XYZ file of C-alpha atoms in Angstrom:
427
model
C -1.528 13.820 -6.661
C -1.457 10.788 -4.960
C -3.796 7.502 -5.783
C -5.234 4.626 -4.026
C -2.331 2.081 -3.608
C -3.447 0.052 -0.864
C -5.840 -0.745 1.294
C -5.864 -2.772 4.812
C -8.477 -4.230 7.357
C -7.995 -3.444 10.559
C -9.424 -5.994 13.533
C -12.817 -4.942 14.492
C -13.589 -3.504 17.368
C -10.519 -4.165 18.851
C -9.510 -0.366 20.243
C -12.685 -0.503 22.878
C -11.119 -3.576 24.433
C -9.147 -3.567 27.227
C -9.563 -2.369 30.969
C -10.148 1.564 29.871
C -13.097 3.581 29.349
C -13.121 7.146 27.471
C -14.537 9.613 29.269
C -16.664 11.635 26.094
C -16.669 15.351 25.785
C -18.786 16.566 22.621
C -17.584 19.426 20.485
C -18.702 20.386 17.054
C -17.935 19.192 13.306
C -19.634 21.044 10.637
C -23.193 20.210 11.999
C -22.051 16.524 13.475
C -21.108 15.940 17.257
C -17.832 14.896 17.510
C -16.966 13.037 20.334
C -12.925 13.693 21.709
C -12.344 11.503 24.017
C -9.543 10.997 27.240
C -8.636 7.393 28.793
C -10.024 7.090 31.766
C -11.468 3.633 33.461
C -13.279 0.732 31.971
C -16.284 -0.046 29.206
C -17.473 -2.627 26.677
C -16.108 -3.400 23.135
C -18.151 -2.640 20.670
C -18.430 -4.674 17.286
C -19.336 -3.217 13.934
C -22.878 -4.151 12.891
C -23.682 -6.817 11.228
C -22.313 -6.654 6.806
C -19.841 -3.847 7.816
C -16.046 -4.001 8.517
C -12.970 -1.401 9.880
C -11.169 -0.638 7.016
C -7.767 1.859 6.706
C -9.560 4.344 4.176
C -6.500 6.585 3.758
C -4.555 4.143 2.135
C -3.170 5.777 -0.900
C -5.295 8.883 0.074
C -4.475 11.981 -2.105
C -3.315 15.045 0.025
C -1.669 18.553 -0.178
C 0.592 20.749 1.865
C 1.560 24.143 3.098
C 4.717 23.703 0.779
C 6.135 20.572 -1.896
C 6.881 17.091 -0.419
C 10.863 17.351 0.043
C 12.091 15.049 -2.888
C 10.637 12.049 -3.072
C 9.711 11.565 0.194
C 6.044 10.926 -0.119
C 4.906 7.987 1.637
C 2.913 9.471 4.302
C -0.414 7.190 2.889
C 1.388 3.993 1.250
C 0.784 1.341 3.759
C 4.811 1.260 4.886
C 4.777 1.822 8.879
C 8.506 0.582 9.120
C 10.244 3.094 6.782
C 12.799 5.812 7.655
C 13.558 6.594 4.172
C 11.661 7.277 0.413
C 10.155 6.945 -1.060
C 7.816 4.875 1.603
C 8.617 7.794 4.507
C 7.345 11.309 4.367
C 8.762 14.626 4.724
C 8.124 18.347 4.010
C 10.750 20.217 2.892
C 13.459 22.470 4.222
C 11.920 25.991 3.957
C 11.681 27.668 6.874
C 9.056 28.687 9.017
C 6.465 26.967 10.851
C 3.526 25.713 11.461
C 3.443 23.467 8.393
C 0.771 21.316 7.932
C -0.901 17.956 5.411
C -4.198 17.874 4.385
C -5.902 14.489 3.665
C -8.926 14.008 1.212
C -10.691 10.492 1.955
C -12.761 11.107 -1.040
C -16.027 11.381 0.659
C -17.091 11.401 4.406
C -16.408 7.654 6.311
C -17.416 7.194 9.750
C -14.013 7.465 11.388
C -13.641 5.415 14.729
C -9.876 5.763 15.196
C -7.153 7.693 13.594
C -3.308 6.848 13.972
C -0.386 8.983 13.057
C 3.177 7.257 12.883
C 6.458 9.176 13.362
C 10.277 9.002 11.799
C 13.624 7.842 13.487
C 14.409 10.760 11.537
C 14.280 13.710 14.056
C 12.929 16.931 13.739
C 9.159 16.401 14.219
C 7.993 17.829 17.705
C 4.244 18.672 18.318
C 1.794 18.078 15.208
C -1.972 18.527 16.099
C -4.850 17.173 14.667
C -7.771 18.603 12.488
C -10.579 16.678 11.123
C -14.248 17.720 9.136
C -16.085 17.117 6.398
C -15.268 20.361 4.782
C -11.747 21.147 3.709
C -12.607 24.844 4.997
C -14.330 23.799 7.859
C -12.272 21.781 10.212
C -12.258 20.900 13.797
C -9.756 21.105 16.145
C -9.648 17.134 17.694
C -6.659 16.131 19.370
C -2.569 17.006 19.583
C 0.445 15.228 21.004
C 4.249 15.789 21.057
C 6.297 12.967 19.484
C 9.786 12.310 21.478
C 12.562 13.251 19.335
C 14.088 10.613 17.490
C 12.372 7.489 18.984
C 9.467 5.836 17.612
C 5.982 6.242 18.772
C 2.084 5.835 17.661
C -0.854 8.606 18.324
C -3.526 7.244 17.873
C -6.869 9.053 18.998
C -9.616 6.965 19.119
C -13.714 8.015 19.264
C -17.028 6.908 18.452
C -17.965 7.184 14.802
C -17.908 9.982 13.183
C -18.605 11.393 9.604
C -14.820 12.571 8.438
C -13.541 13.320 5.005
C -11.123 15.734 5.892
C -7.938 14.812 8.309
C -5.461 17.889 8.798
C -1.772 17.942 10.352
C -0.315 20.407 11.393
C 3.601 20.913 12.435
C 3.618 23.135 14.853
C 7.577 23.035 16.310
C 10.758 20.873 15.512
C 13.639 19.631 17.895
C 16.058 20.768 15.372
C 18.925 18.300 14.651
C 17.660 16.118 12.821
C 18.124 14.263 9.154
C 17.812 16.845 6.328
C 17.701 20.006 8.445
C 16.390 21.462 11.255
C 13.451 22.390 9.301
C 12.579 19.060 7.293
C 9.639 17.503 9.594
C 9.140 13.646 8.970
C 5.812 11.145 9.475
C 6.197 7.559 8.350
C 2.364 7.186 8.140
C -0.753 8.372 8.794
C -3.944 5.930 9.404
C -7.345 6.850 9.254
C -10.022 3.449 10.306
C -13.445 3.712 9.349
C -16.762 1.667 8.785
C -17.478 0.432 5.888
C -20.042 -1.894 4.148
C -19.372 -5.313 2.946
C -21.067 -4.808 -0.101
C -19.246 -1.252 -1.125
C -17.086 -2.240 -3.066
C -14.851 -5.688 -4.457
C -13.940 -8.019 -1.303
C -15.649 -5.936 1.306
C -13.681 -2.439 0.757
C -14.754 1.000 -0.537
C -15.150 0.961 -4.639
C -11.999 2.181 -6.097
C -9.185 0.763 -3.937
C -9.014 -2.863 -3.482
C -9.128 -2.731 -7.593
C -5.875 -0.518 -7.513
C -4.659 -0.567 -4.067
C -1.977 -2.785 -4.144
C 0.895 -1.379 -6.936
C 3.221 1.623 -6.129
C 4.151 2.581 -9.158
C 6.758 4.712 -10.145
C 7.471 6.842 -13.429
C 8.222 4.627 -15.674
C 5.869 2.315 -14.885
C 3.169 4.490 -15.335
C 3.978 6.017 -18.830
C 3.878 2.289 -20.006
C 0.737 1.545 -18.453
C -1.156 4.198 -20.096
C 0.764 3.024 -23.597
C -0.522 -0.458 -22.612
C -4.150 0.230 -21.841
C -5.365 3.433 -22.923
C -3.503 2.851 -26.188
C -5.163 -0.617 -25.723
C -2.635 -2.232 -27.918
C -3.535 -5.360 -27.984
C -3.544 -8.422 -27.638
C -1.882 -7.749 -24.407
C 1.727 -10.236 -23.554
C 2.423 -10.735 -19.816
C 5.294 -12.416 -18.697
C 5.241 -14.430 -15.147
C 8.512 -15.026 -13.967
C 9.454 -16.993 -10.478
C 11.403 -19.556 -8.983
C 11.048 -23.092 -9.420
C 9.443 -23.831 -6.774
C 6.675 -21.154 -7.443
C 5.800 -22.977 -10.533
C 5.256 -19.841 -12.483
C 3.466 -21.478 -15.787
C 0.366 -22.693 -13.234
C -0.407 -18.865 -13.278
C -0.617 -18.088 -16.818
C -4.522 -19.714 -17.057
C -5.378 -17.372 -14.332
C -3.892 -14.584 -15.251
C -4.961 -14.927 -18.924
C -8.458 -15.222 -17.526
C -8.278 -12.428 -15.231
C -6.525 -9.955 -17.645
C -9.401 -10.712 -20.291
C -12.171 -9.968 -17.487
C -10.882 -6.834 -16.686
C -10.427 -5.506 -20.045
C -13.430 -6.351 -21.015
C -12.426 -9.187 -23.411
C -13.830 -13.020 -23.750
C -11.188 -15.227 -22.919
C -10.851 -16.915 -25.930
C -10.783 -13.723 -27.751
C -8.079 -13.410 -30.687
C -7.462 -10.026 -28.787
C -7.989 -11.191 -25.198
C -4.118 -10.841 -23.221
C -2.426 -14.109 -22.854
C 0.319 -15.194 -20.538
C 3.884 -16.812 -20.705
C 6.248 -18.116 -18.043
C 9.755 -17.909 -17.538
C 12.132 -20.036 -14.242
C 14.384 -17.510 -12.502
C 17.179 -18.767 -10.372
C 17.236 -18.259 -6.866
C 16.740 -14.624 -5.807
C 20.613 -14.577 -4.672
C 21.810 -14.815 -7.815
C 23.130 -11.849 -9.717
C 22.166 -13.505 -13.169
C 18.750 -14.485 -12.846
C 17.955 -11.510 -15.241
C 19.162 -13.619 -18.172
C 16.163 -15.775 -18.928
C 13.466 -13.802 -18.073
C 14.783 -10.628 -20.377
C 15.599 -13.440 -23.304
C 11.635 -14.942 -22.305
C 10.669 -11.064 -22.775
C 12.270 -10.611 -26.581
C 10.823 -13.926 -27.667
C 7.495 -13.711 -26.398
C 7.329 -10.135 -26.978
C 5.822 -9.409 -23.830
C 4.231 -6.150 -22.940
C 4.288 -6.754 -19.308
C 7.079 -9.035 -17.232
C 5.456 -9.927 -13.847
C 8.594 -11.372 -10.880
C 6.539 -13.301 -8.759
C 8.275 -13.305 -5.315
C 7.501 -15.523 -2.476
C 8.690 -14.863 1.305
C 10.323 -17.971 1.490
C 12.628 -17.063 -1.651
C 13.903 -14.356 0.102
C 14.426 -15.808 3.497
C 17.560 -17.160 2.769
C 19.110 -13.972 0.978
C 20.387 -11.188 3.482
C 18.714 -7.948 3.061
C 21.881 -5.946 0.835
C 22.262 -9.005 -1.108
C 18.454 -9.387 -1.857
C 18.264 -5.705 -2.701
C 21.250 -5.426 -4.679
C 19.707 -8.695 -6.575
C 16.389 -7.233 -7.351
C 17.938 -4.090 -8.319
C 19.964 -5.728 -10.841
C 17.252 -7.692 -12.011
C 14.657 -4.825 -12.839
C 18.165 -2.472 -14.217
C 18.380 -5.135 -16.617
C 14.208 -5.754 -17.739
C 13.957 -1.891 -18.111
C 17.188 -1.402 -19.646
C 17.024 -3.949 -22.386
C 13.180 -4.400 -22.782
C 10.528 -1.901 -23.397
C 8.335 -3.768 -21.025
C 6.596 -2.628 -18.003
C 7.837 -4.642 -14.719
C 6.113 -4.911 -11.625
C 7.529 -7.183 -8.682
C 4.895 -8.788 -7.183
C 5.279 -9.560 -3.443
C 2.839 -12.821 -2.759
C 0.746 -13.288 0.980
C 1.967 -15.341 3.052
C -0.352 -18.209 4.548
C -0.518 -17.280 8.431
C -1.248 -14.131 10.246
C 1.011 -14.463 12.737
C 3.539 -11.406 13.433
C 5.936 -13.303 15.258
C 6.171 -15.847 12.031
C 9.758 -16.275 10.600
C 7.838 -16.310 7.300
C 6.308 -13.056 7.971
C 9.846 -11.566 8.804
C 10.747 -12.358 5.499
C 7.719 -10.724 3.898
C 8.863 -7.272 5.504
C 12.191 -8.060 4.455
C 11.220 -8.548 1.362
C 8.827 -5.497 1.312
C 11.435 -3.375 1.857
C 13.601 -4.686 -0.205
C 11.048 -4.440 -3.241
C 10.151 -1.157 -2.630
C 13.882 0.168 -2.893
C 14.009 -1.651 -6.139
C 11.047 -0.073 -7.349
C 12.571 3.852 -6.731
C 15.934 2.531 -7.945
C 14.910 0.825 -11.024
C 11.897 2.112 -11.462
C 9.776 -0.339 -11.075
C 6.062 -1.262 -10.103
C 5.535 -3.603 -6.767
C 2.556 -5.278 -6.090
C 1.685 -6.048 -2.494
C -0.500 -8.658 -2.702
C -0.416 -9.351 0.839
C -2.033 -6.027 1.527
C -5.091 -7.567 -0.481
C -5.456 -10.146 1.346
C -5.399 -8.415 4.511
C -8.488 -6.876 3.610
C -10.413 -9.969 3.744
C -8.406 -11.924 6.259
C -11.154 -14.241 6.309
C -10.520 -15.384 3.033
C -6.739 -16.273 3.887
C -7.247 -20.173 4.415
C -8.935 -20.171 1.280
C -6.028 -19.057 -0.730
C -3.510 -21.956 0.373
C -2.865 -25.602 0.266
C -2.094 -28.049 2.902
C 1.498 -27.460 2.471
C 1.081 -23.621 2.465
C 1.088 -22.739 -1.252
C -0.946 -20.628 -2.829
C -3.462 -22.770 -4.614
C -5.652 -22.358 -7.778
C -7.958 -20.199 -5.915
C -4.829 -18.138 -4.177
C -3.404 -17.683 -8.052
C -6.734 -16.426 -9.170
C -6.499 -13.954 -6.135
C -3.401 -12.554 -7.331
C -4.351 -12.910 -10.873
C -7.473 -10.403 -10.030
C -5.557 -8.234 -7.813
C -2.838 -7.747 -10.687
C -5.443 -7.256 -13.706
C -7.291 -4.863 -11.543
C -4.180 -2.492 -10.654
C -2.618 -2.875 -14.093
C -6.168 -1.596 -15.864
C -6.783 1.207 -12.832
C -3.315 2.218 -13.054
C -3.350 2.871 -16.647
C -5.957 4.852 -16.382
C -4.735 7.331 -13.591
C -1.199 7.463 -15.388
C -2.963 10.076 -17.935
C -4.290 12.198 -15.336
């Protein structure tokens, strides 16, 4: 089953822009009108009332399928639009015969303006059509479309809102040829945008995901979370490690803080978690391991956190950074018994075209290969933050670095996913 791991806001009202209008056609959906629409000519944008917001609400969505997910290839909700391989891609597994098909549980119903459906470099995937309802045994037929084989491409079917728990694929052909087998059918990512109030849940999102959206967390990880928190042993150790230039011992009053507020602890509690700090060299180096496993036996730490910021890696070539990283978390999870999550840090713009924003999606990927090959947790805090962009000036200084209200951010976003993750690792 698959959990909550992130969670990102979308700009509102941005897909009635434009010089288009949809021409509407009404059909049925379990007692709703659902409206499928066709491009057309032009009409108005329309912006979300007043205290509501667009959010992606099947981030980390848990689904099921006609047959197993092949391997490990199960990213088809993680967030990672830019991945041709696990475990951030997705992909159904060899057996033959078709159609094959996904189902997606949102949870509840969410009044769905605009679903999106990424697919792989990989090959193989042809013609997958589009179900969507509020029943899982009552679906609607909405939309399909027939991906070119082997090139990238976006549907995206767009309508007014409507009440959707329920979003089914279905495979319905393959080009053959491709990565895997003829018969292995690949998606990097399926979106599904929705209203939602301000007020539902922490920093404008739906409860239940912006608390543990952010960590993909992999085997290990989890069986030391549960130790960690449903064991409660306590008081909890966290180690923050980083570069230099990060500063890395500014964090531990935050995270101290934070950790104690989400367990339920005063701060100043004998038994509250408290927080240490260890300086890594730069992320090039194949020895920065050293002090941060030695920082881990002598503080005894329960948890060692690698803060990584984009500008660390933008020097370090993308083999080089992950062979690094890899290296780095062999070495924490060989010789420690702590859990280790790498913990990817925003950047201060929203600009795709940065240089610094390259090197967050180099670093991305790069973290998220660690994670599957050292097992690993990662922690995209940037995907926070994109859920309240509006808070992103907030977060930084004059010279772009995070700030005591940007380490709080993290702080939070960490204490929340480390005490929501622990508690779905004994389900």
């Amino acid at each position: 089953m698959r959990r909550a791991q992130a969670i990102r806001q979308t700009r509102a009202g941005g897909f009635w822009g434009g010089p288009a209008r949809r021409q509407i056609a009404a059909t049925s959906l379990g007692g709703w009108a659902l409206l499928g629409l066709a491009l057309v000519a032009a009409g108005a944008a329309e912006e979300p009332a007043e205290g509501w917001v667009e959010a992606n609400v099947a981030l980390g969505a848990e689904f099921t399928e006609s047959g197993a997910t092949h391997r490990d290839w199960n990213g088809l909700t993680d967030g990672v639009k830019d991945s041709d391989v696990s475990p951030a891609c997705y992909a159904t597994t060899g057996e033959q015969g078709l159609p094959k098909w996904v189902l997606l549980d949102l949870g509840r119903p969410y009044d769905v303006t605009q679903i999106n459906v990424y697919n792989s470099l990989n090959g193989n995937t042809k013609t997958v059509a589009l179900y969507v309802g509020a029943s899982s045994t009552k679906l609607t037929y909405l939309w399909k479309h027939e991906f070119p084989d082997r090139h990238l491409r976006t549907f995206q079917q767009q309508f007014p809102k409507t009440p959707i728990r329920y979003v089914k694929l279905v495979f319905e052909d393959t080009y053959g040829g491709g990565f895997g087998g003829d018969s292995v059918l690949y998606l990097r990512e399926v979106e599904v945008i929705a209203r939602v109030r301000q007020d539902e849940g922490t920093d404008g999102v739906r409860p239940g995901v912006a608390e543990s959206a952010v960590v993909v967390s992999f085997p290990r990880t989890l069986r030391l979370l549960r130790r960690l928190t449903l064991a409660r042993r306590f008081p909890l150790t966290v180690l923050v490690g980083g570069t230099e230039a990060l500063a890395p011992e500014r964090w531990t009053g935050s995270l101290r803080g934070e950790l104690a507020r989400a367990f339920e602890y005063e701060p100043r509690d004998p038994l509250a978690p408290r927080a240490v700090s260890a300086v890594i060299r730069d992320l090039g180096e194949t020895t920065n391991a050293a002090p941060l496993v030695r920082a881990a036996r002598r503080d005894e730490a329960d948890l060692v956190v690698l803060a990584l910021r984009p500008e660390d890696a933008a020097a370090v070539t993308g083999a080089a950074l992950v062979s690094s990283l890899t290296s780095l978390g062999g070495e924490l999870t060989s010789k420690t018994d702590c859990v280790v999550v790498l913990a990817l840090l925003p950047t201060p713009e929203r600009r795709d075209d940065s240089p610094l924003r390259a090197a967050l999606g180099q670093l991305r990927a790069a973290a998220r290969q660690v994670g599957y090959l050292a097992d690993v947790g990662v922690l995209d805090c940037e995907n926070a933050v994109e859920a309240v962009p509006e808070r992103r000036p907030d977060l930084f200084d004059a010279e772009g670095k995070l700030n005591d209200l940007g380490r709080s951010f993290v702080a939070r976003t960490l204490s929340k996913a480390l005490r929501d993750y622990g508690a779905k690792a004994s389900r």
